[in-house]
Tab-separated table of C-alpha atoms in Angstrom:
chain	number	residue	atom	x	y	z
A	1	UNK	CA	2.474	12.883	15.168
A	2	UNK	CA	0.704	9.768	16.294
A	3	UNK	CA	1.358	6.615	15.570
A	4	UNK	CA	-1.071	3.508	15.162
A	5	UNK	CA	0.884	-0.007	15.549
A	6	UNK	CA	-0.497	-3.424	15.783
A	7	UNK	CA	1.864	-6.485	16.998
A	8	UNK	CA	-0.840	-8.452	14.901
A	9	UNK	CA	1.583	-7.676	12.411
A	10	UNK	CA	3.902	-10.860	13.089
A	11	UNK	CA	1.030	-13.064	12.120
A	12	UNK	CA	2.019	-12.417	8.506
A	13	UNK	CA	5.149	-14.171	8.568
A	14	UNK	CA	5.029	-16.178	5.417
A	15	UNK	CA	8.425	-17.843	4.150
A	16	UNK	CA	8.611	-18.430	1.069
A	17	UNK	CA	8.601	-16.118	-2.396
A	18	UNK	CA	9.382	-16.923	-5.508
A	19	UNK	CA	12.382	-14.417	-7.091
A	20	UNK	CA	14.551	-15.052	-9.981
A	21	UNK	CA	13.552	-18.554	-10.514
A	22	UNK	CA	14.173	-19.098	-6.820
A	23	UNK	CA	12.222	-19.518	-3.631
A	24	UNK	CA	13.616	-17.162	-1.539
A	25	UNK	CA	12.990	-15.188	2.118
A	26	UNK	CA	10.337	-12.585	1.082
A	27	UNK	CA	11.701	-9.251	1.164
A	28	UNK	CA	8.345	-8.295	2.809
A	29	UNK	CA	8.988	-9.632	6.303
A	30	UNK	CA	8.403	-8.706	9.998
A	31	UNK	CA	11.346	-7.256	10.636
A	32	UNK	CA	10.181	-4.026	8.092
A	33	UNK	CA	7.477	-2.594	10.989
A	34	UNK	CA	10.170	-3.332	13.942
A	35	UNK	CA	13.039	-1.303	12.407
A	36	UNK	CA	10.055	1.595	11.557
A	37	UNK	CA	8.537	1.646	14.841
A	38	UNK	CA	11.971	1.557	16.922
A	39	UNK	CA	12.644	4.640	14.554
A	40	UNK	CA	9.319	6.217	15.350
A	41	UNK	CA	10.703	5.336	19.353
A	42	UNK	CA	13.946	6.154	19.074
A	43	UNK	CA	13.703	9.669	17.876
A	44	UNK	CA	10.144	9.950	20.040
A	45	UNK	CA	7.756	11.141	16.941
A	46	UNK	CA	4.914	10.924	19.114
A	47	UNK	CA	2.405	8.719	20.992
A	48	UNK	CA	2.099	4.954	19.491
A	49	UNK	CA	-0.980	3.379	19.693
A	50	UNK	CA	-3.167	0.174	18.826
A	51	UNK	CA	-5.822	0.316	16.720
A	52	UNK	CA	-9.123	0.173	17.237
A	53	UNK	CA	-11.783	-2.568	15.875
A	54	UNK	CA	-14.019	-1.143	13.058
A	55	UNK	CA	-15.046	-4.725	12.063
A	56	UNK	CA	-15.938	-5.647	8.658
A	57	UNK	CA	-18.133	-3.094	7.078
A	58	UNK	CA	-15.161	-0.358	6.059
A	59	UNK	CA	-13.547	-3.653	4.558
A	60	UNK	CA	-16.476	-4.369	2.720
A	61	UNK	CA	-16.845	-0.652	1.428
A	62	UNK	CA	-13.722	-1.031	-0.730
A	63	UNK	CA	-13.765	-4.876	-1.640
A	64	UNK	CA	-15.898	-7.487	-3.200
A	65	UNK	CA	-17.784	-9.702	-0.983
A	66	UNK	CA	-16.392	-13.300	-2.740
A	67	UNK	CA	-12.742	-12.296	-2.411
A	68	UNK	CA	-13.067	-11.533	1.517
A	69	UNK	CA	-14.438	-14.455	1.893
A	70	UNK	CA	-11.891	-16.060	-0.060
A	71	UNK	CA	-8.855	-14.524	2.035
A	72	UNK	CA	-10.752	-15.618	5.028
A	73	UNK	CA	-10.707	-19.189	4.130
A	74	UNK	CA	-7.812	-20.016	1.627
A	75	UNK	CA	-5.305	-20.683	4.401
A	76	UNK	CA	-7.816	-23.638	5.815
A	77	UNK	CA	-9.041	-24.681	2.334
A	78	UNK	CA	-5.277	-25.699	1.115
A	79	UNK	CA	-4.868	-27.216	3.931
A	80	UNK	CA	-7.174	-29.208	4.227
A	81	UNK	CA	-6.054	-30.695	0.624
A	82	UNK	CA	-3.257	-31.997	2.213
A	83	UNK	CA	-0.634	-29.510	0.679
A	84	UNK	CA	2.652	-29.099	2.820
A	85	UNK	CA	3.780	-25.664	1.673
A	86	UNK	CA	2.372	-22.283	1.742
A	87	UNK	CA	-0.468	-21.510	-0.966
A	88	UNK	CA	0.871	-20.408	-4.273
A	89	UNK	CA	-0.572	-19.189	-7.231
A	90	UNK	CA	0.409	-21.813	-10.254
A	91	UNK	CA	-1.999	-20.896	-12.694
A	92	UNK	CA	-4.652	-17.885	-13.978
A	93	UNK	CA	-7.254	-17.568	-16.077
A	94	UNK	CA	-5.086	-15.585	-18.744
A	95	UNK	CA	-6.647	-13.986	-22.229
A	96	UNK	CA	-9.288	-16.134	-23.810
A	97	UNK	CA	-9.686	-18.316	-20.683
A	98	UNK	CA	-12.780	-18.780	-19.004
A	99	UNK	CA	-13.332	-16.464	-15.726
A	100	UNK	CA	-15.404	-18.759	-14.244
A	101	UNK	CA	-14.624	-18.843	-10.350
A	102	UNK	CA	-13.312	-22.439	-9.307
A	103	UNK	CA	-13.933	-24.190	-6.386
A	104	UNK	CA	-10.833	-25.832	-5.747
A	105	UNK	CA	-8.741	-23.454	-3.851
A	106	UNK	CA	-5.700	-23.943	-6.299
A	107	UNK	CA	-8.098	-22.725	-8.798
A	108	UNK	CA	-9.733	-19.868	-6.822
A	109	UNK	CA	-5.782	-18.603	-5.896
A	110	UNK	CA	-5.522	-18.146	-9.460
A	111	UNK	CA	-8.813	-16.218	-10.182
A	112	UNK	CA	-8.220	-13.595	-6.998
A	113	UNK	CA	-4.527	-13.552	-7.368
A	114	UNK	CA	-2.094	-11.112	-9.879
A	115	UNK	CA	1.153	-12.576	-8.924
A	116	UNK	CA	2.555	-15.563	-7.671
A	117	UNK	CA	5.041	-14.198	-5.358
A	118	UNK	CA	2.449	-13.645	-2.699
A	119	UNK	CA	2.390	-16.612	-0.858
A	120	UNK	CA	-0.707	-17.018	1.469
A	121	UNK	CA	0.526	-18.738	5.226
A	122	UNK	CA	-1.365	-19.449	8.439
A	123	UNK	CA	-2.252	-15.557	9.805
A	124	UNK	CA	-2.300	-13.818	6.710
A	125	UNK	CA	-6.109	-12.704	6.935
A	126	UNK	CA	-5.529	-11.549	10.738
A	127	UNK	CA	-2.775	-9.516	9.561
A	128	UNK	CA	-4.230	-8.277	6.917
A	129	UNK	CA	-7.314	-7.440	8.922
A	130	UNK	CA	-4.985	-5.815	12.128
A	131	UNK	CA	-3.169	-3.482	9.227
A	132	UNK	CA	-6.674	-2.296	7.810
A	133	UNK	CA	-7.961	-1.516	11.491
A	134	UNK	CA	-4.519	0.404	11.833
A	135	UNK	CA	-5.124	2.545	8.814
A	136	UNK	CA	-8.855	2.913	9.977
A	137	UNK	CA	-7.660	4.200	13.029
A	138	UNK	CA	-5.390	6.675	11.649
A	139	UNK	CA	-8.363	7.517	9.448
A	140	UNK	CA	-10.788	7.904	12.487
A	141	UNK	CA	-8.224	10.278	14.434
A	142	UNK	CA	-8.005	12.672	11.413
A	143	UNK	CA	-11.733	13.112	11.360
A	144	UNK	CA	-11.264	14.179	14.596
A	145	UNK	CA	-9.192	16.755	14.114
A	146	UNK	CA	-5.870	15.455	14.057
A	147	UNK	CA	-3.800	17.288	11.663
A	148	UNK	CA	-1.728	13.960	10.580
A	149	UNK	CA	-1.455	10.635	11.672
A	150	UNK	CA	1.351	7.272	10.986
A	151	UNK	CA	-1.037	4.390	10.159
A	152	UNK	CA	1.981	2.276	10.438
A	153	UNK	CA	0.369	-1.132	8.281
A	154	UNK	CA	2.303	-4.501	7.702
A	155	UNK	CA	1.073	-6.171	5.233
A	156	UNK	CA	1.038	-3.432	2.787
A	157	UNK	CA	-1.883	-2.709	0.989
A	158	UNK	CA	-1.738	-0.723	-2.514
A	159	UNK	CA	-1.392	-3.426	-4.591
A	160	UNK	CA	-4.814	-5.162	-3.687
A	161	UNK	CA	-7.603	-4.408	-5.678
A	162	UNK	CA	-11.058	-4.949	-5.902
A	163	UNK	CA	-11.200	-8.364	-5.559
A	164	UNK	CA	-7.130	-9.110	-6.113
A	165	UNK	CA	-4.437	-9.470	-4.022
A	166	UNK	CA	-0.369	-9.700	-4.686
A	167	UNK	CA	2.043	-7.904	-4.622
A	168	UNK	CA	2.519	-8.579	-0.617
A	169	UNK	CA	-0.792	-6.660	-0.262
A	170	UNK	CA	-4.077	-8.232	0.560
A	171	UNK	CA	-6.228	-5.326	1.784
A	172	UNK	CA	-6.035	-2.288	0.382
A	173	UNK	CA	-5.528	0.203	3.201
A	174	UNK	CA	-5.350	3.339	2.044
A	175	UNK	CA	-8.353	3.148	-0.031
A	176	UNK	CA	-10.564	1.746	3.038
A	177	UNK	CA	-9.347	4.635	4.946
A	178	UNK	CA	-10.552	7.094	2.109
A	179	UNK	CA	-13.526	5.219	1.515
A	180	UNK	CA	-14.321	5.612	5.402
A	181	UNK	CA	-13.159	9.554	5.906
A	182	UNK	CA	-16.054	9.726	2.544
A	183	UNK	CA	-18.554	7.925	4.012
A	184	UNK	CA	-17.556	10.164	7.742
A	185	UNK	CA	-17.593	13.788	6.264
A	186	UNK	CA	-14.974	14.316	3.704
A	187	UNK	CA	-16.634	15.293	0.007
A	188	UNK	CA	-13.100	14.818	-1.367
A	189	UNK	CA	-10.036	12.781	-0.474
A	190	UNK	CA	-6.530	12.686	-2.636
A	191	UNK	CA	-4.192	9.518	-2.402
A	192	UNK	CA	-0.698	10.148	-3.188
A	193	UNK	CA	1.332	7.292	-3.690
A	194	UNK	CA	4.679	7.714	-3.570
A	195	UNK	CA	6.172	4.075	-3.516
A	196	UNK	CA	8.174	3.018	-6.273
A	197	UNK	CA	5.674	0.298	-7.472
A	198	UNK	CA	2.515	1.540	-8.830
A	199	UNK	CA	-0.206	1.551	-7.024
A	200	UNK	CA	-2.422	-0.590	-9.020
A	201	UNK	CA	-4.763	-1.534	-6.770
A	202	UNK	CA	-5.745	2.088	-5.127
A	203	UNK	CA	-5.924	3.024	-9.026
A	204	UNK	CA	-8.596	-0.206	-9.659
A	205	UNK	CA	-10.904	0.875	-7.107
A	206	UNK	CA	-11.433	4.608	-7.661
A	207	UNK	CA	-11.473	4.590	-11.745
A	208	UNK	CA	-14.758	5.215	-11.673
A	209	UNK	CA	-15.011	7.720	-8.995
A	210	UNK	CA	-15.031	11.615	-8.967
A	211	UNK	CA	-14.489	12.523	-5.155
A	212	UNK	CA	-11.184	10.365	-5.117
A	213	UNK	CA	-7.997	12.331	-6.809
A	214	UNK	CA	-5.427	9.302	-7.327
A	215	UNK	CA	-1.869	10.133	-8.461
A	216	UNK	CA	1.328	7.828	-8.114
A	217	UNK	CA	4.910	8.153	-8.347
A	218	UNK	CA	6.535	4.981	-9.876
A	219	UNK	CA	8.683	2.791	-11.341
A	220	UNK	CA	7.798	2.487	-15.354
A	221	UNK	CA	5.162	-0.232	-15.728
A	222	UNK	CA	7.225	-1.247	-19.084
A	223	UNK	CA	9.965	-2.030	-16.679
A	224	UNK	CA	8.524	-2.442	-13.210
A	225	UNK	CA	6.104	-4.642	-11.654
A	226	UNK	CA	3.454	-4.489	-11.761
A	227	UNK	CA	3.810	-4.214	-15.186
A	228	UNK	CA	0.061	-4.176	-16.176
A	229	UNK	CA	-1.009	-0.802	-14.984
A	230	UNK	CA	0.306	2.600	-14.139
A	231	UNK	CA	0.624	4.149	-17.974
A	232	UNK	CA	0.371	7.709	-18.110
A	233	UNK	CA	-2.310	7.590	-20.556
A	234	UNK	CA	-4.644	5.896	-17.848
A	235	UNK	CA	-6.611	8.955	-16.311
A	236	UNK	CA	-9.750	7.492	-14.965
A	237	UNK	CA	-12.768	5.756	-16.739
A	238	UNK	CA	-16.863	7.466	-16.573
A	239	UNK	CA	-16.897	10.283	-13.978
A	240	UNK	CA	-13.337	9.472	-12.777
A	241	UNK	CA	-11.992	10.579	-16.301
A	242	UNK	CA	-9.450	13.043	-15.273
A	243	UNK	CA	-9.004	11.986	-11.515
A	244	UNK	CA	-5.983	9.435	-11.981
A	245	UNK	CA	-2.677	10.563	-12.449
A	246	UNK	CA	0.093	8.148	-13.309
A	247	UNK	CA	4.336	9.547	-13.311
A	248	UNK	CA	6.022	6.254	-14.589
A	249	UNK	CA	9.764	7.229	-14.367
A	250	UNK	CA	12.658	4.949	-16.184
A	251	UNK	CA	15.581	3.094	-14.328
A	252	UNK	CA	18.179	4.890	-12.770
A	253	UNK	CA	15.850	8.175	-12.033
A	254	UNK	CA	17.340	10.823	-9.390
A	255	UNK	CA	15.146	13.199	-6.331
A	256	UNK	CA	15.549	16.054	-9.455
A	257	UNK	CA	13.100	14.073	-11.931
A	258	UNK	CA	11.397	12.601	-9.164
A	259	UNK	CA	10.443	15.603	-7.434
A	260	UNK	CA	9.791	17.543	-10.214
A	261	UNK	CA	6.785	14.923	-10.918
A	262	UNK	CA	6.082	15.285	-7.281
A	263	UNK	CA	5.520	19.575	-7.579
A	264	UNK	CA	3.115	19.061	-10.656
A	265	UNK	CA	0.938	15.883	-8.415
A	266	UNK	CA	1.239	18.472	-5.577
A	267	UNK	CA	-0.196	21.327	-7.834
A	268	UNK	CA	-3.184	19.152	-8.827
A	269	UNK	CA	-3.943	18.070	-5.700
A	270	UNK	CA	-4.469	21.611	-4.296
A	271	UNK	CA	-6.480	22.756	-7.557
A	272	UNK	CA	-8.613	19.433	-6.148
A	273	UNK	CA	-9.004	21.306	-2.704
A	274	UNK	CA	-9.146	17.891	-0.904
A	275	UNK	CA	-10.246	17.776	2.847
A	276	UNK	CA	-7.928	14.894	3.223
A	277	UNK	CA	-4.761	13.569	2.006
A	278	UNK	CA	-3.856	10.323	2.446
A	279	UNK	CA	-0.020	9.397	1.780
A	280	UNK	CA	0.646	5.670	0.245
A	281	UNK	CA	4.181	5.551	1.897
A	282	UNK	CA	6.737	3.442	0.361
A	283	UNK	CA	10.401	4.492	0.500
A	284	UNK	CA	11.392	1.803	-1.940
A	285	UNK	CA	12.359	4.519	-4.093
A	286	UNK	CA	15.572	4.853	-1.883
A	287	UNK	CA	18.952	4.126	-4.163
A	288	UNK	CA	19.650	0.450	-2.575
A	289	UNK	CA	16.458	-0.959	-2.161
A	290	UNK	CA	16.800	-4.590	-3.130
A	291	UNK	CA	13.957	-4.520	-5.706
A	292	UNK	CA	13.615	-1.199	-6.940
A	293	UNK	CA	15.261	1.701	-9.458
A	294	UNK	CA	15.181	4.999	-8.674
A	295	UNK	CA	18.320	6.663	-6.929
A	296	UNK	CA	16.683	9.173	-3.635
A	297	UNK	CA	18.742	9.383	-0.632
A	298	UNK	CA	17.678	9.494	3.236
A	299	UNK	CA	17.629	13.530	2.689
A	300	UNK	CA	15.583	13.415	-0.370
A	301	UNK	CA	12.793	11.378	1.653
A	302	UNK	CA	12.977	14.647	4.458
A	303	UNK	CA	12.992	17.106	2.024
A	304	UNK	CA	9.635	15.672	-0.006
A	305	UNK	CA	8.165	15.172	3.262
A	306	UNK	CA	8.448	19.031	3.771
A	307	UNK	CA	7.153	19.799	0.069
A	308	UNK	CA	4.055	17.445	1.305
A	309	UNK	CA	3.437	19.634	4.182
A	310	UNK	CA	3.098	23.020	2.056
A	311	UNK	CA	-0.276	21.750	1.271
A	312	UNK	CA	-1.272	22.313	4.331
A	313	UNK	CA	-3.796	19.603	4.620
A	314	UNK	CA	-4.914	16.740	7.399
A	315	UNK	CA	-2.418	13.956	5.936
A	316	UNK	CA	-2.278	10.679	6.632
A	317	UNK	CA	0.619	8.483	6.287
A	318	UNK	CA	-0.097	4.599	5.204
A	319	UNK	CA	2.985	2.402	5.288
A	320	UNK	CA	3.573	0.249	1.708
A	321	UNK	CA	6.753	-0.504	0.992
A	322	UNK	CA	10.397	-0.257	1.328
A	323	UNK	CA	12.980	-3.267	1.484
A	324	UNK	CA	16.259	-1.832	2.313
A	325	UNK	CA	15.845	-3.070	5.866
A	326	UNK	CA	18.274	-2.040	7.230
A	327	UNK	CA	17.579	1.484	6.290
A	328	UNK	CA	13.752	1.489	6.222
A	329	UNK	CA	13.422	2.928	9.630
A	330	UNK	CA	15.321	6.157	9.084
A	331	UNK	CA	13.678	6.709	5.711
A	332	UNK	CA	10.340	6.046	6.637
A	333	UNK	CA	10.663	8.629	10.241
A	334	UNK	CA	12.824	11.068	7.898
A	335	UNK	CA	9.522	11.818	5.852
A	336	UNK	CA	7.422	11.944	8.977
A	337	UNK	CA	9.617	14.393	10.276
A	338	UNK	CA	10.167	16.250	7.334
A	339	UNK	CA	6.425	16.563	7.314
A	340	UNK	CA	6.306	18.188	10.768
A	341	UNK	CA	8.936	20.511	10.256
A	342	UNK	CA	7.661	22.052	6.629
A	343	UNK	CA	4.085	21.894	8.349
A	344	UNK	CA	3.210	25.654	9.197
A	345	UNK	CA	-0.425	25.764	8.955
A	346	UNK	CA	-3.201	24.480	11.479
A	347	UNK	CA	-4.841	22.011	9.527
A	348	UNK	CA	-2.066	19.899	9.197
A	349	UNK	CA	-0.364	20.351	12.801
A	350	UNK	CA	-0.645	17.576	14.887
């Protein structure tokens, strides 16, 4: 299986997030992609990569116009108010406030933020624009007849919506990729997510859509962030009615309950018949991540990874989340390789 990488990555390197009450080291950090990729190396998963330079336009596909240009400038704009620290959020336009977009940037981090403990720090938009070339990439080598692919981003994406960003994620990867593969061939694409948190922002920008099948794994909104979306009851809005699928699972939840949710998003994905699948891959749903709930082990992440690969469909992998760093690596490779070795059929061998 290939692997794209981009050492743009570092340029994300923001220190400060707020946790507890406290400003502390963000658990999304630089060292997640190194441990991954010396995995990917270390057990030699395949080829590695950089990405290629699709420019703009696929970003564009997938978010509004405003909040690009936003990203693109907020780092300058706050400093050039003279503020020392890295750009918070401090306040939002919350029920009955106006929605009027401000033009001081404290004002426009509010409107185009939902969280404050996504701090914005010199490089974020070139990171954030490296990781959505490496998940473009990843995209452009399955329309080419790769059977899978690693699109190995940093910062994650699946939090970032429309015009939104938090959650660590600024661009929403996965969705450009499908967005792309849509606009290059495919009729249908299905995004699984399988990180812990929902995937609130993949879910935001296909509601409406038909030719998207979104499903996600997760961490109860009632008890997980992001706390605002990710209900069972939300199933799509207009012609997307039907084409989300949200498993919010309670504290403390084991690989039995979890992959029993998994077999039923499985089963509706191939009564979809996609002609791609695109994985959001976070393996914050291991048992010591840091800021997560549910209980899998570094078996359970090989033996879903298998149970993906019975589909039998192109797949590609987008990295989210995952903040047992220590572990991350292994995890992340064991579903890679748990893919390859439940993968039997030719449209999904590499």
């Amino acid at each position: 299986m290939d692997t794209i990488f981009t050492e743009k990555h570092h340029l994300r390197n923001s220190k400060t997030e707020l946790y507890g009450g406290q400003l502390v080291e963000p658990f999304e950090r630089p060292s997640r992609a190194e441990y991954i990729i010396g995995r990917v190396r270390e057990v030699a998963l395949g080829p590695v990569s950089a990405p290629n330079d699709f420019g703009i336009a696929p970003i564009a596909a997938v978010h509004d116009a405003d909040y690009l240009t936003f990203l693109q400038a907020a780092w300058t704009d706050w400093r050039a108010e003279g503020f020392k620290g890295e750009a918070m959020t401090t306040v939002w336009p919350a029920r009955r406030m106006s929605s009027r977009i401000p033009t001081h940037i404290e004002g426009r981090l509010g409107y185009y933020s939902l969280s404050c403990e996504t701090a914005i720090s010199e490089g974020t938009w070139e990171a954030a624009y490296a990781s959505a070339q490496v998940a473009l990439t990843g995209a452009e080598r399955i329309r080419q007849g790769a059977g899978s692919a690693f699109a190995l981003c940093r910062p994650p994406g699946h939090h970032a919506a429309i015009d939104m960003y938090g959650g660590y994620c600024f661009l929403n990867n996965a969705a450009i990729a499908a967005q792309y593969l849509l606009e290059n061939g495919a009729a249908r694409v299905a995004i699984l997510d399988v990180d812990f948190h929902h995937g609130n922002g993949t879910q935001d920008i296909f509601d409406r859509r038909d030719d998207v099948l979104f499903l996600s794994l997760h961490g109860d909104p009632m008890d997980a962030f992001p706390h605002f979306l990710g209900h069972a009851d939300e199933i799509g809005s207009g012609a997307g009615a039907g084409f989300t699928v949200n498993y919010p699972m309670p504290p403390g939840t084991g690989f039995e309950t979890w992959r029993a949710a998994l077999s039923d998003a499985l089963s509706r994905m191939a009564t979809f018949a996609p002609d791609v699948l695109i994985i959001s891959l976070g393996v914050d749903t291991f048992e010591t991540d840091p800021i997560s709930f549910f209980k899998l082990t570094s078996d359970d992440f090989t033996t879903y990874g298998a149970d993906i690969a019975a589909l039998g469909l192109p797949t590609l992998f987008v990295m989210e989340g995952g903040y047992d760093i220590a572990e991350i690596g292994v995890n992340t490779v064991n579903v890679l390789q748990g893919f390859e070795s439940g993968c039997n059929k030719p449209s999904c061998l590499t």
